[in-house]
mmCIF file of C-alpha atoms and ligand atoms in Angstrom:
data_model
loop_
_atom_site.group_PDB
_atom_site.id
_atom_site.type_symbol
_atom_site.label_atom_id
_atom_site.label_comp_id
_atom_site.label_asym_id
_atom_site.label_seq_id
_atom_site.Cartn_x
_atom_site.Cartn_y
_atom_site.Cartn_z
ATOM 1 C CA UNK W 261 20.005 34.938 -1.236
ATOM 2 C CA UNK W 262 20.320 33.779 -4.815
ATOM 3 C CA UNK W 263 17.895 31.028 -5.809
ATOM 4 C CA UNK W 264 18.903 30.404 -9.392
ATOM 5 C CA UNK W 265 16.274 27.671 -9.851
ATOM 6 C CA UNK W 266 13.594 30.386 -9.548
ATOM 7 C CA UNK W 267 14.142 31.431 -13.155
ATOM 8 C CA UNK W 268 15.964 28.373 -14.541
ATOM 9 C CA UNK W 269 14.904 24.806 -13.706
ATOM 10 C CA UNK W 270 17.093 23.214 -16.361
ATOM 11 C CA UNK W 271 20.635 24.058 -15.265
ATOM 12 C CA UNK W 272 21.913 21.049 -13.350
ATOM 13 C CA UNK W 273 25.691 21.676 -13.541
ATOM 14 C CA UNK W 274 27.122 24.948 -12.238
ATOM 15 C CA UNK W 275 30.109 26.470 -10.506
ATOM 16 C CA UNK W 276 29.640 28.197 -7.205
ATOM 17 C CA UNK W 277 31.437 29.245 -4.079
ATOM 18 C CA UNK W 278 31.018 27.896 -0.555
ATOM 19 C CA UNK W 279 30.547 31.101 1.453
ATOM 20 C CA UNK W 280 29.674 29.563 4.821
ATOM 21 C CA UNK W 281 30.238 26.241 6.571
ATOM 22 C CA UNK W 282 27.706 25.203 9.220
ATOM 23 C CA UNK W 283 26.587 22.137 11.158
ATOM 24 C CA UNK W 284 22.908 21.189 11.194
ATOM 25 C CA UNK W 285 21.737 18.502 13.635
ATOM 26 C CA UNK W 286 25.302 17.235 13.730
ATOM 27 C CA UNK W 287 25.576 17.018 9.936
ATOM 28 C CA UNK W 288 28.079 19.037 7.870
ATOM 29 C CA UNK W 289 26.449 21.676 5.666
ATOM 30 C CA UNK W 290 27.373 24.602 3.420
ATOM 31 C CA UNK W 291 25.793 27.732 1.988
ATOM 32 C CA UNK W 292 26.659 28.644 -1.620
ATOM 33 C CA UNK W 293 26.871 32.148 -3.097
ATOM 34 C CA UNK W 294 24.267 31.017 -5.630
ATOM 35 C CA UNK W 295 22.510 27.688 -5.954
ATOM 36 C CA UNK W 296 20.239 25.814 -8.339
ATOM 37 C CA UNK W 297 19.512 23.232 -5.607
ATOM 38 C CA UNK W 298 15.853 23.145 -4.587
ATOM 39 C CA UNK W 299 15.211 23.068 -0.823
ATOM 40 C CA UNK W 300 12.274 21.041 0.548
ATOM 41 C CA UNK W 301 9.254 23.372 0.531
ATOM 42 C CA UNK W 302 5.709 23.730 -0.741
ATOM 43 C CA UNK W 303 5.088 19.991 -0.833
ATOM 44 C CA UNK W 304 8.088 19.338 -3.115
ATOM 45 C CA UNK W 305 11.125 17.459 -1.782
ATOM 46 C CA UNK W 306 14.686 18.744 -2.089
ATOM 47 C CA UNK W 307 17.143 17.984 -4.876
ATOM 48 C CA UNK W 308 20.096 15.684 -4.368
ATOM 49 C CA UNK W 309 23.478 15.912 -6.094
ATOM 50 C CA UNK W 310 27.141 16.519 -5.439
ATOM 51 C CA UNK W 311 29.690 19.257 -4.773
ATOM 52 C CA UNK W 312 33.170 18.651 -6.255
ATOM 53 C CA UNK W 313 36.521 20.257 -5.740
ATOM 54 C CA UNK W 314 39.226 18.392 -7.584
ATOM 55 C CA UNK W 315 39.095 14.772 -6.437
ATOM 56 C CA UNK W 316 37.093 15.696 -3.379
ATOM 57 C CA UNK W 317 33.370 14.872 -3.746
ATOM 58 C CA UNK W 318 30.644 15.486 -1.176
ATOM 59 C CA UNK W 319 27.096 14.231 -1.766
ATOM 60 C CA UNK W 320 24.289 16.720 -1.206
ATOM 61 C CA UNK W 321 21.905 14.545 0.824
ATOM 62 C CA UNK W 322 19.391 17.192 1.903
ATOM 63 C CA UNK W 323 18.640 20.815 1.113
ATOM 64 C CA UNK W 324 16.917 22.998 3.665
ATOM 65 C CA UNK W 325 15.225 26.362 3.455
ATOM 66 C CA UNK W 326 16.533 27.987 6.681
ATOM 67 C CA UNK W 327 13.598 29.790 8.245
ATOM 68 C CA UNK W 328 15.595 32.383 10.176
ATOM 69 C CA UNK W 329 17.152 34.049 7.103
ATOM 70 C CA UNK W 330 15.848 32.154 4.056
ATOM 71 C CA UNK W 331 19.305 30.739 3.294
ATOM 72 C CA UNK W 332 19.474 27.522 1.230
ATOM 73 C CA UNK W 333 21.485 25.091 3.379
ATOM 74 C CA UNK W 334 23.084 22.130 1.582
ATOM 75 C CA UNK W 335 23.542 19.134 3.923
ATOM 76 C CA UNK W 336 26.571 17.052 2.905
ATOM 77 C CA UNK W 337 27.713 13.517 3.640
ATOM 78 C CA UNK W 338 31.199 14.911 4.473
ATOM 79 C CA UNK W 339 32.539 18.364 5.302
ATOM 80 C CA UNK W 340 33.954 20.784 2.707
ATOM 81 C CA UNK W 341 35.891 23.984 3.445
ATOM 82 C CA UNK W 342 34.992 27.377 1.879
ATOM 83 C CA UNK W 343 36.055 28.077 -1.675
ATOM 84 C CA UNK W 344 34.974 27.304 -5.241
ATOM 85 C CA UNK W 345 33.088 24.090 -6.050
ATOM 86 C CA UNK W 346 31.622 22.376 -9.108
ATOM 87 C CA UNK W 347 28.018 21.453 -8.358
ATOM 88 C CA UNK W 348 25.770 18.910 -10.029
ATOM 89 C CA UNK W 349 22.105 18.106 -9.397
ATOM 90 C CA UNK W 350 20.734 14.562 -9.870
ATOM 91 C CA UNK W 351 18.829 14.806 -13.133
ATOM 92 C CA UNK W 352 16.208 12.034 -12.863
ATOM 93 C CA UNK W 353 15.001 13.130 -9.445
ATOM 94 C CA UNK W 354 14.819 16.829 -10.425
ATOM 95 C CA UNK W 355 13.005 16.166 -13.731
ATOM 96 C CA UNK W 356 10.596 13.819 -11.984
ATOM 97 C CA UNK W 357 9.778 16.623 -9.540
ATOM 98 C CA UNK W 358 9.433 19.193 -12.361
ATOM 99 C CA UNK W 359 7.025 16.981 -14.306
ATOM 100 C CA UNK W 360 4.928 16.163 -11.263
ATOM 101 C CA UNK W 361 4.839 19.730 -9.979
ATOM 102 C CA UNK W 362 3.762 21.086 -13.363
ATOM 103 C CA UNK W 363 1.368 18.152 -13.767
ATOM 104 C CA UNK W 364 -0.083 19.064 -10.383
ATOM 105 C CA UNK W 365 -0.809 22.674 -11.462
ATOM 106 C CA UNK W 366 -2.513 21.392 -14.620
ATOM 107 C CA UNK W 367 -4.529 18.716 -12.793
ATOM 108 C CA UNK W 368 -5.546 21.144 -10.028
ATOM 109 C CA UNK W 369 -6.886 23.649 -12.590
ATOM 110 C CA UNK W 370 -8.566 20.808 -14.493
ATOM 111 C CA UNK W 371 -10.405 19.790 -11.302
ATOM 112 C CA UNK W 372 -11.539 23.411 -10.830
ATOM 113 C CA UNK W 373 -12.942 23.511 -14.357
ATOM 114 C CA UNK W 374 -14.280 19.962 -14.711
ATOM 115 C CA UNK W 375 -15.460 19.284 -11.154
ATOM 116 C CA UNK W 376 -15.535 22.634 -9.285
ATOM 117 C CA UNK W 377 -13.018 21.176 -6.839
ATOM 118 C CA UNK W 378 -10.243 23.289 -5.332
ATOM 119 C CA UNK W 379 -6.867 21.867 -4.348
ATOM 120 C CA UNK W 380 -6.177 22.320 -0.632
ATOM 121 C CA UNK W 381 -3.090 20.118 -0.296
ATOM 122 C CA UNK W 382 -0.177 18.761 -2.322
ATOM 123 C CA UNK W 383 2.397 16.134 -1.486
ATOM 124 C CA UNK W 384 5.230 14.780 -3.613
ATOM 125 C CA UNK W 385 7.487 11.909 -2.563
ATOM 126 C CA UNK W 386 9.367 9.110 -4.321
ATOM 127 C CA UNK W 387 6.516 6.777 -3.325
ATOM 128 C CA UNK W 388 3.467 8.827 -4.304
ATOM 129 C CA UNK W 389 2.185 12.194 -5.520
ATOM 130 C CA UNK W 390 -1.157 13.433 -4.231
ATOM 131 C CA UNK W 391 -3.446 16.440 -4.184
ATOM 132 C CA UNK W 392 -6.276 16.936 -1.713
ATOM 133 C CA UNK W 393 -9.500 18.361 -3.155
ATOM 134 C CA UNK W 394 -12.085 20.251 -1.089
ATOM 135 C CA UNK W 395 -14.908 17.924 -2.137
ATOM 136 C CA UNK W 396 -15.824 14.454 -0.912
ATOM 137 C CA UNK W 397 -18.508 13.695 -3.511
ATOM 138 C CA UNK W 398 -16.472 13.418 -6.722
ATOM 139 C CA UNK W 399 -17.932 10.942 -9.205
ATOM 140 C CA UNK W 400 -15.781 8.661 -11.333
ATOM 141 C CA UNK W 401 -17.058 10.562 -14.385
ATOM 142 C CA UNK W 402 -15.940 13.924 -12.915
ATOM 143 C CA UNK W 403 -12.494 12.521 -12.181
ATOM 144 C CA UNK W 404 -12.280 11.203 -15.760
ATOM 145 C CA UNK W 405 -13.310 14.623 -17.130
ATOM 146 C CA UNK W 406 -10.595 16.381 -15.116
ATOM 147 C CA UNK W 407 -7.998 13.799 -16.127
ATOM 148 C CA UNK W 408 -8.922 14.124 -19.811
ATOM 149 C CA UNK W 409 -8.816 17.928 -19.700
ATOM 150 C CA UNK W 410 -5.409 17.849 -17.978
ATOM 151 C CA UNK W 411 -4.005 15.606 -20.697
ATOM 152 C CA UNK W 412 -5.421 17.831 -23.472
ATOM 153 C CA UNK W 413 -3.538 20.745 -21.896
ATOM 154 C CA UNK W 414 -0.341 18.690 -21.669
ATOM 155 C CA UNK W 415 -0.588 17.619 -25.317
ATOM 156 C CA UNK W 416 -1.242 21.214 -26.437
ATOM 157 C CA UNK W 417 2.393 21.726 -25.360
ATOM 158 C CA UNK W 418 1.690 25.311 -24.335
ATOM 159 C CA UNK W 419 4.497 27.301 -22.688
ATOM 160 C CA UNK W 420 4.917 27.339 -18.913
ATOM 161 C CA UNK W 421 6.556 30.571 -17.820
ATOM 162 C CA UNK W 422 7.731 32.147 -14.590
ATOM 163 C CA UNK W 423 7.360 35.816 -13.659
ATOM 164 C CA UNK W 424 7.511 37.938 -10.560
ATOM 165 C CA UNK W 425 4.829 40.437 -9.555
ATOM 166 C CA UNK W 426 4.178 42.576 -6.512
ATOM 167 C CA UNK W 427 1.363 41.615 -4.148
ATOM 168 C CA UNK W 428 -0.610 44.631 -5.449
ATOM 169 C CA UNK W 429 -0.229 43.393 -9.030
ATOM 170 C CA UNK W 430 -1.121 39.865 -7.959
ATOM 171 C CA UNK W 431 -4.365 41.103 -6.417
ATOM 172 C CA UNK W 432 -5.514 42.202 -9.908
ATOM 173 C CA UNK W 433 -4.749 38.789 -11.467
ATOM 174 C CA UNK W 434 -6.963 35.672 -11.610
ATOM 175 C CA UNK W 435 -4.664 33.540 -9.451
ATOM 176 C CA UNK W 436 -5.755 30.016 -8.536
ATOM 177 C CA UNK W 437 -3.754 30.178 -5.345
ATOM 178 C CA UNK W 438 -2.117 33.037 -3.467
ATOM 179 C CA UNK W 439 0.153 31.891 -0.669
ATOM 180 C CA UNK W 440 0.517 33.838 2.548
ATOM 181 C CA UNK W 441 4.181 34.136 3.422
ATOM 182 C CA UNK W 442 6.915 36.449 2.277
ATOM 183 C CA UNK W 443 6.440 40.145 1.605
ATOM 184 C CA UNK W 444 7.378 41.781 -1.624
ATOM 185 C CA UNK W 445 7.213 39.792 -4.823
ATOM 186 C CA UNK W 446 5.226 36.739 -5.703
ATOM 187 C CA UNK W 447 6.562 34.145 -8.120
ATOM 188 C CA UNK W 448 3.856 33.207 -10.606
ATOM 189 C CA UNK W 449 3.744 30.069 -12.721
ATOM 190 C CA UNK W 450 1.789 30.740 -15.902
ATOM 191 C CA UNK W 451 0.541 27.751 -17.883
ATOM 192 C CA UNK W 452 -0.375 29.776 -20.914
ATOM 193 C CA UNK W 453 -4.096 30.448 -21.128
ATOM 194 C CA UNK W 454 -4.988 27.773 -18.565
ATOM 195 C CA UNK W 455 -3.597 28.265 -15.067
ATOM 196 C CA UNK W 456 -1.918 31.059 -13.164
ATOM 197 C CA UNK W 457 -0.758 30.413 -9.649
ATOM 198 C CA UNK W 458 1.871 31.495 -7.140
ATOM 199 C CA UNK W 459 4.420 28.755 -6.490
ATOM 200 C CA UNK W 460 8.049 28.402 -5.440
ATOM 201 C CA UNK W 461 8.696 24.966 -6.985
ATOM 202 C CA UNK W 462 10.524 23.785 -10.089
ATOM 203 C CA UNK W 463 8.504 23.334 -13.293
ATOM 204 C CA UNK W 464 8.989 22.320 -16.908
ATOM 205 C CA UNK W 465 9.093 25.002 -19.643
ATOM 206 C CA UNK W 466 6.425 23.455 -21.871
ATOM 207 C CA UNK W 467 3.333 21.482 -20.828
ATOM 208 C CA UNK W 468 4.211 18.627 -23.191
ATOM 209 C CA UNK W 469 7.220 17.673 -21.053
ATOM 210 C CA UNK W 470 4.822 16.385 -18.375
ATOM 211 C CA UNK W 471 4.060 13.668 -20.936
ATOM 212 C CA UNK W 472 0.950 12.233 -19.324
ATOM 213 C CA UNK W 473 -1.046 12.616 -16.145
ATOM 214 C CA UNK W 474 -2.925 9.580 -14.844
ATOM 215 C CA UNK W 475 -5.061 9.430 -11.718
ATOM 216 C CA UNK W 476 -3.986 6.234 -9.977
ATOM 217 C CA UNK W 477 -6.504 6.167 -7.125
ATOM 218 C CA UNK W 478 -8.766 8.388 -5.061
ATOM 219 C CA UNK W 479 -9.563 8.162 -1.393
ATOM 220 C CA UNK W 480 -12.274 9.992 0.516
ATOM 221 C CA UNK W 481 -10.897 11.642 3.661
ATOM 222 C CA UNK W 482 -13.594 13.374 5.685
ATOM 223 C CA UNK W 483 -14.796 16.335 3.621
ATOM 224 C CA UNK W 484 -11.910 16.080 1.132
ATOM 225 C CA UNK W 485 -10.758 13.664 -1.538
ATOM 226 C CA UNK W 486 -7.129 12.594 -1.881
ATOM 227 C CA UNK W 487 -6.171 12.057 -5.520
ATOM 228 C CA UNK W 488 -2.998 10.117 -6.231
ATOM 229 C CA UNK W 489 -1.596 10.660 -9.715
ATOM 230 C CA UNK W 490 1.383 9.805 -11.884
ATOM 231 C CA UNK W 491 3.169 11.825 -14.566
ATOM 232 C CA UNK W 492 5.742 11.078 -17.262
ATOM 233 C CA UNK W 493 8.217 8.335 -16.409
ATOM 234 C CA UNK W 494 6.319 7.197 -13.296
ATOM 235 C CA UNK W 495 3.145 6.814 -15.372
ATOM 236 C CA UNK W 496 5.074 4.788 -17.958
ATOM 237 C CA UNK W 497 6.585 2.529 -15.287
ATOM 238 C CA UNK W 498 3.173 2.057 -13.695
ATOM 239 C CA UNK W 499 1.703 1.192 -17.117
ATOM 240 C CA UNK W 500 4.470 -1.398 -17.608
ATOM 241 C CA UNK W 501 3.831 -2.942 -14.197
ATOM 242 C CA UNK W 502 0.094 -3.138 -14.807
ATOM 243 C CA UNK W 503 0.604 -4.689 -18.234
ATOM 244 C CA UNK W 504 2.931 -7.276 -16.730
ATOM 245 C CA UNK W 505 0.309 -8.177 -14.119
ATOM 246 C CA UNK W 506 -2.318 -8.506 -16.866
ATOM 247 C CA UNK W 507 0.050 -10.530 -19.049
ATOM 248 C CA UNK W 508 0.734 -12.986 -16.218
ATOM 249 C CA UNK W 509 -2.918 -13.277 -15.304
ATOM 250 C CA UNK W 510 -3.819 -13.733 -18.977
ATOM 251 C CA UNK W 511 -1.194 -16.461 -19.358
ATOM 252 C CA UNK W 512 -2.413 -18.203 -16.188
ATOM 253 C CA UNK W 513 -6.041 -18.116 -17.340
ATOM 254 C CA UNK W 514 -5.233 -18.434 -21.073
ATOM 255 C CA UNK W 515 -7.320 -15.425 -21.998
ATOM 256 C CA UNK W 516 -6.924 -11.819 -23.138
ATOM 257 C CA UNK W 517 -6.922 -8.838 -20.728
ATOM 258 C CA UNK W 518 -10.475 -7.792 -21.690
ATOM 259 C CA UNK W 519 -11.816 -11.268 -20.858
ATOM 260 C CA UNK W 520 -10.070 -11.473 -17.438
ATOM 261 C CA UNK W 521 -12.963 -10.155 -15.280
ATOM 262 C CA UNK W 522 -15.342 -12.690 -16.832
ATOM 263 C CA UNK W 523 -12.781 -15.483 -16.487
ATOM 264 C CA UNK W 524 -12.175 -14.639 -12.804
ATOM 265 C CA UNK W 525 -15.941 -14.469 -12.135
ATOM 266 C CA UNK W 526 -16.371 -17.922 -13.698
ATOM 267 C CA UNK W 527 -13.509 -19.273 -11.576
ATOM 268 C CA UNK W 528 -15.108 -17.843 -8.446
ATOM 269 C CA UNK W 529 -18.448 -19.467 -9.323
ATOM 270 C CA UNK W 530 -16.750 -22.778 -10.007
ATOM 271 C CA UNK W 531 -14.812 -22.582 -6.744
ATOM 272 C CA UNK W 532 -17.974 -21.813 -4.785
ATOM 273 C CA UNK W 533 -19.780 -24.780 -6.380
ATOM 274 C CA UNK W 534 -16.776 -27.066 -5.842
ATOM 275 C CA UNK W 535 -16.552 -26.069 -2.165
ATOM 276 C CA UNK W 536 -20.264 -26.745 -1.623
ATOM 277 C CA UNK W 537 -19.934 -30.107 -3.391
ATOM 278 C CA UNK W 538 -16.843 -31.008 -1.361
ATOM 279 C CA UNK W 539 -18.587 -30.111 1.891
ATOM 280 C CA UNK W 540 -21.514 -32.355 0.972
ATOM 281 C CA UNK W 541 -19.265 -35.250 -0.028
ATOM 282 C CA UNK W 542 -17.175 -34.929 3.141
ATOM 283 C CA UNK W 543 -20.358 -35.064 5.247
ATOM 284 C CA UNK W 544 -21.544 -38.145 3.307
ATOM 285 C CA UNK W 545 -18.135 -39.784 3.752
ATOM 286 C CA UNK W 546 -18.157 -39.051 7.494
ATOM 287 C CA UNK W 547 -21.662 -40.556 7.788
ATOM 288 C CA UNK W 548 -20.435 -43.655 5.959
ATOM 289 C CA UNK W 549 -17.360 -43.897 8.171
ATOM 290 C CA UNK W 550 -19.570 -43.441 11.250
ATOM 291 C CA UNK W 551 -21.831 -46.309 10.095
ATOM 292 C CA UNK W 552 -18.783 -48.572 9.591
ATOM 293 C CA UNK W 553 -17.405 -47.689 13.031
ATOM 294 C CA UNK W 554 -20.794 -48.343 14.614
ATOM 295 C CA UNK W 555 -21.024 -51.749 12.914
ATOM 296 C CA UNK W 556 -17.793 -52.694 14.700
ATOM 297 C CA UNK W 557 -18.733 -51.008 18.000
ATOM 298 C CA UNK W 558 -18.407 -52.787 21.354
ATOM 299 C CA UNK W 559 -21.432 -53.065 23.586
ATOM 300 C CA UNK W 560 -21.509 -50.800 26.619
ATOM 301 C CA UNK W 561 -24.527 -51.939 28.607
ATOM 302 C CA UNK W 562 -27.488 -50.907 26.459
ATOM 303 C CA UNK W 563 -25.280 -48.502 24.526
ATOM 304 C CA UNK W 564 -22.460 -48.943 22.015
ATOM 305 C CA UNK W 565 -18.865 -47.746 22.412
ATOM 306 C CA UNK W 566 -16.579 -46.578 19.636
ATOM 307 C CA UNK W 567 -12.994 -45.960 20.778
ATOM 308 C CA UNK W 568 -10.583 -45.251 17.930
ATOM 309 C CA UNK W 569 -7.274 -43.490 17.260
ATOM 310 C CA UNK W 570 -6.657 -41.682 13.969
ATOM 311 C CA UNK W 571 -3.675 -39.964 12.374
ATOM 312 C CA UNK W 572 -3.251 -37.385 9.632
ATOM 313 C CA UNK W 573 -6.616 -35.681 10.211
ATOM 314 C CA UNK W 574 -7.732 -32.305 11.552
ATOM 315 C CA UNK W 575 -9.232 -31.894 15.074
ATOM 316 C CA UNK W 576 -12.243 -30.248 13.425
ATOM 317 C CA UNK W 577 -12.865 -33.385 11.334
ATOM 318 C CA UNK W 578 -12.596 -35.510 14.475
ATOM 319 C CA UNK W 579 -15.340 -33.412 16.088
ATOM 320 C CA UNK W 580 -17.560 -33.828 13.030
ATOM 321 C CA UNK W 581 -16.955 -37.581 13.010
ATOM 322 C CA UNK W 582 -17.965 -37.733 16.687
ATOM 323 C CA UNK W 583 -21.110 -35.773 15.812
ATOM 324 C CA UNK W 584 -21.869 -38.151 12.928
ATOM 325 C CA UNK W 585 -21.417 -41.178 15.246
ATOM 326 C CA UNK W 586 -23.848 -39.807 17.804
ATOM 327 C CA UNK W 587 -26.336 -38.902 15.071
ATOM 328 C CA UNK W 588 -26.124 -42.271 13.283
ATOM 329 C CA UNK W 589 -26.152 -44.209 16.597
ATOM 330 C CA UNK W 590 -29.780 -43.389 17.268
ATOM 331 C CA UNK W 591 -30.978 -44.842 13.954
ATOM 332 C CA UNK W 592 -32.538 -48.320 14.508
ATOM 333 C CA UNK W 593 -30.821 -48.666 17.910
ATOM 334 C CA UNK W 594 -31.826 -47.833 21.439
ATOM 335 C CA UNK W 595 -29.298 -47.066 24.179
ATOM 336 C CA UNK W 596 -27.185 -44.498 22.398
ATOM 337 C CA UNK W 597 -23.492 -44.191 21.503
ATOM 338 C CA UNK W 598 -20.317 -43.120 23.251
ATOM 339 C CA UNK W 599 -17.458 -42.031 20.986
ATOM 340 C CA UNK W 600 -13.927 -41.776 22.393
ATOM 341 C CA UNK W 601 -11.751 -40.483 19.550
ATOM 342 C CA UNK W 602 -8.053 -39.696 19.566
ATOM 343 C CA UNK W 603 -5.810 -37.980 17.028
ATOM 344 C CA UNK W 604 -2.130 -38.951 16.998
ATOM 345 C CA UNK W 605 0.567 -36.761 15.473
ATOM 346 C CA UNK W 606 2.651 -33.621 16.085
ATOM 347 C CA UNK W 607 -0.302 -32.179 17.998
ATOM 348 C CA UNK W 608 -2.563 -34.726 19.626
ATOM 349 C CA UNK W 609 -6.281 -34.255 20.193
ATOM 350 C CA UNK W 610 -9.099 -36.012 22.060
ATOM 351 C CA UNK W 611 -12.849 -35.817 21.463
ATOM 352 C CA UNK W 612 -15.191 -37.575 23.915
ATOM 353 C CA UNK W 613 -18.824 -37.426 22.860
ATOM 354 C CA UNK W 614 -22.056 -39.271 23.662
ATOM 355 C CA UNK W 615 -25.684 -39.271 22.707
ATOM 356 C CA UNK W 616 -28.180 -37.988 25.283
ATOM 357 C CA UNK W 617 -29.348 -41.488 26.261
ATOM 358 C CA UNK W 618 -25.837 -43.016 26.630
ATOM 359 C CA UNK W 619 -24.022 -43.261 29.990
ATOM 360 C CA UNK W 620 -20.971 -41.320 31.210
ATOM 361 C CA UNK W 621 -19.950 -37.731 31.998
ATOM 362 C CA UNK W 622 -17.585 -36.790 29.169
ATOM 363 C CA UNK W 623 -16.184 -33.686 30.947
ATOM 364 C CA UNK W 624 -15.166 -35.837 33.944
ATOM 365 C CA UNK W 625 -13.960 -38.737 31.808
ATOM 366 C CA UNK W 626 -11.605 -36.599 29.709
ATOM 367 C CA UNK W 627 -9.771 -35.107 32.740
ATOM 368 C CA UNK W 628 -7.545 -38.120 33.518
ATOM 369 C CA UNK W 629 -7.110 -38.765 29.779
ATOM 370 C CA UNK W 630 -5.830 -35.231 29.160
ATOM 371 C CA UNK W 631 -3.672 -35.436 32.278
ATOM 372 C CA UNK W 632 -2.058 -38.633 30.898
ATOM 373 C CA UNK W 633 -1.559 -36.885 27.539
ATOM 374 C CA UNK W 634 -0.164 -33.689 29.090
ATOM 375 C CA UNK W 635 -2.850 -31.673 27.327
ATOM 376 C CA UNK W 636 -5.568 -29.140 28.142
ATOM 377 C CA UNK W 637 -9.256 -28.954 27.539
ATOM 378 C CA UNK W 638 -12.579 -29.915 29.037
ATOM 379 C CA UNK W 639 -16.290 -29.867 28.386
ATOM 380 C CA UNK W 640 -19.769 -30.793 29.545
ATOM 381 C CA UNK W 641 -21.536 -34.118 30.161
ATOM 382 C CA UNK W 642 -22.131 -34.963 26.472
ATOM 383 C CA UNK W 643 -19.124 -33.369 24.728
ATOM 384 C CA UNK W 644 -15.553 -32.736 25.866
ATOM 385 C CA UNK W 645 -12.324 -32.236 23.984
ATOM 386 C CA UNK W 646 -8.758 -31.081 24.339
ATOM 387 C CA UNK W 647 -5.374 -30.937 22.651
ATOM 388 C CA UNK W 648 -1.945 -32.003 23.725
ATOM 389 C CA UNK W 649 1.639 -32.292 22.548
ATOM 390 C CA UNK W 650 2.958 -34.858 20.062
ATOM 391 C CA UNK W 651 1.706 -38.377 20.792
ATOM 392 C CA UNK W 652 1.876 -41.722 18.964
ATOM 393 C CA UNK W 653 -1.025 -43.983 18.100
ATOM 394 C CA UNK W 654 -0.098 -46.609 20.738
ATOM 395 C CA UNK W 655 0.022 -44.029 23.564
ATOM 396 C CA UNK W 656 -3.373 -42.651 22.561
ATOM 397 C CA UNK W 657 -4.863 -46.152 22.245
ATOM 398 C CA UNK W 658 -3.789 -46.861 25.840
ATOM 399 C CA UNK W 659 -5.357 -43.625 27.062
ATOM 400 C CA UNK W 660 -8.634 -44.519 25.314
ATOM 401 C CA UNK W 661 -8.569 -48.048 26.778
ATOM 402 C CA UNK W 662 -8.172 -46.557 30.259
ATOM 403 C CA UNK W 663 -11.047 -44.132 29.616
ATOM 404 C CA UNK W 664 -13.248 -47.008 28.403
ATOM 405 C CA UNK W 665 -12.403 -48.984 31.557
ATOM 406 C CA UNK W 666 -13.414 -46.004 33.720
ATOM 407 C CA UNK W 667 -16.658 -45.785 31.770
ATOM 408 C CA UNK W 668 -17.428 -49.427 32.364
ATOM 409 C CA UNK W 669 -16.806 -48.871 36.077
HETATM 410 ZN ZN1 LIG E 739 4.430 24.558 -8.606
#
């Protein structure tokens, strides 16, 4: 096994030899005599790239660390036969992984020093990079301290070196993390004077190449805290996106970024006040409408009957209008009110409502009306309602006339 990336993370173009051709889960794959391709392991995803021989090009779509013998298996999008090949690794993806993996070592040590929190998990994907810390009670200030320390280390641009030691030698060293796993030698990543840990991933050669580490969000998970962070290019892209959001919000509210929280709070207050005012005015308008309808009501024995069809309103408003009619009907009048209201439109609706002292069983009265409408619903003696399919104003008026006739006996 020759894992060239162990000692050199920067070589992305190399010549090699296909020494074995295999099939993995039905996909063509090859093993090279030496490879700089990183196989998925230790929380870091594999490299991608290409193998070329003359005009023949196969994409390396996955790289696997074969458990049985530790071979690095390159999964291809098409088969290649044994022999020499020119290999190339996709630069942006590899460098992104190097920056984030090195940034992770720095951030993990920073959390040890600034917050006494140990890293118990690491995950790197194109969507997000996270570490899991063994504490659930991290304050925002502690997270800021760790983030600041990590960036100081990055900007010090100290060397990041790789060396191999035996397990006996490793036992004498102040390692942050010692993996179980393979016998023999351990590969140590030394961030000069700051962090020493065993790791099999790809890293940058100087801390400054990480550029920046920014904690994006934290999430408490049981007794641990998941910290999502961004380094280098991803941090820059995130910064751009956030600035664009702020710019658009600022333009919409004609204010600067710093004034946005205050401007949004004022908007929320105004909206709340406007909603309360609207609610009040709607109720007043419904009461007024109810009074007008009552003024034109037909007599129904001692009571008054309001039978009307509306269009372009909501069923909920129809219910409130019925309520307002019943409420206003008792003022200065004995005998009560019966309201038979219909809503025409794409979805029809009926509300039959009466005051306690008015005649009629609304639940019974609405049954034939809904049957004529082809709708469903029901209710009790004083309030019943139901909805139906599309119906015109004339059809609903007829249904209400029939209901009124039933009511009159
Ligand atoms: Zn590492």
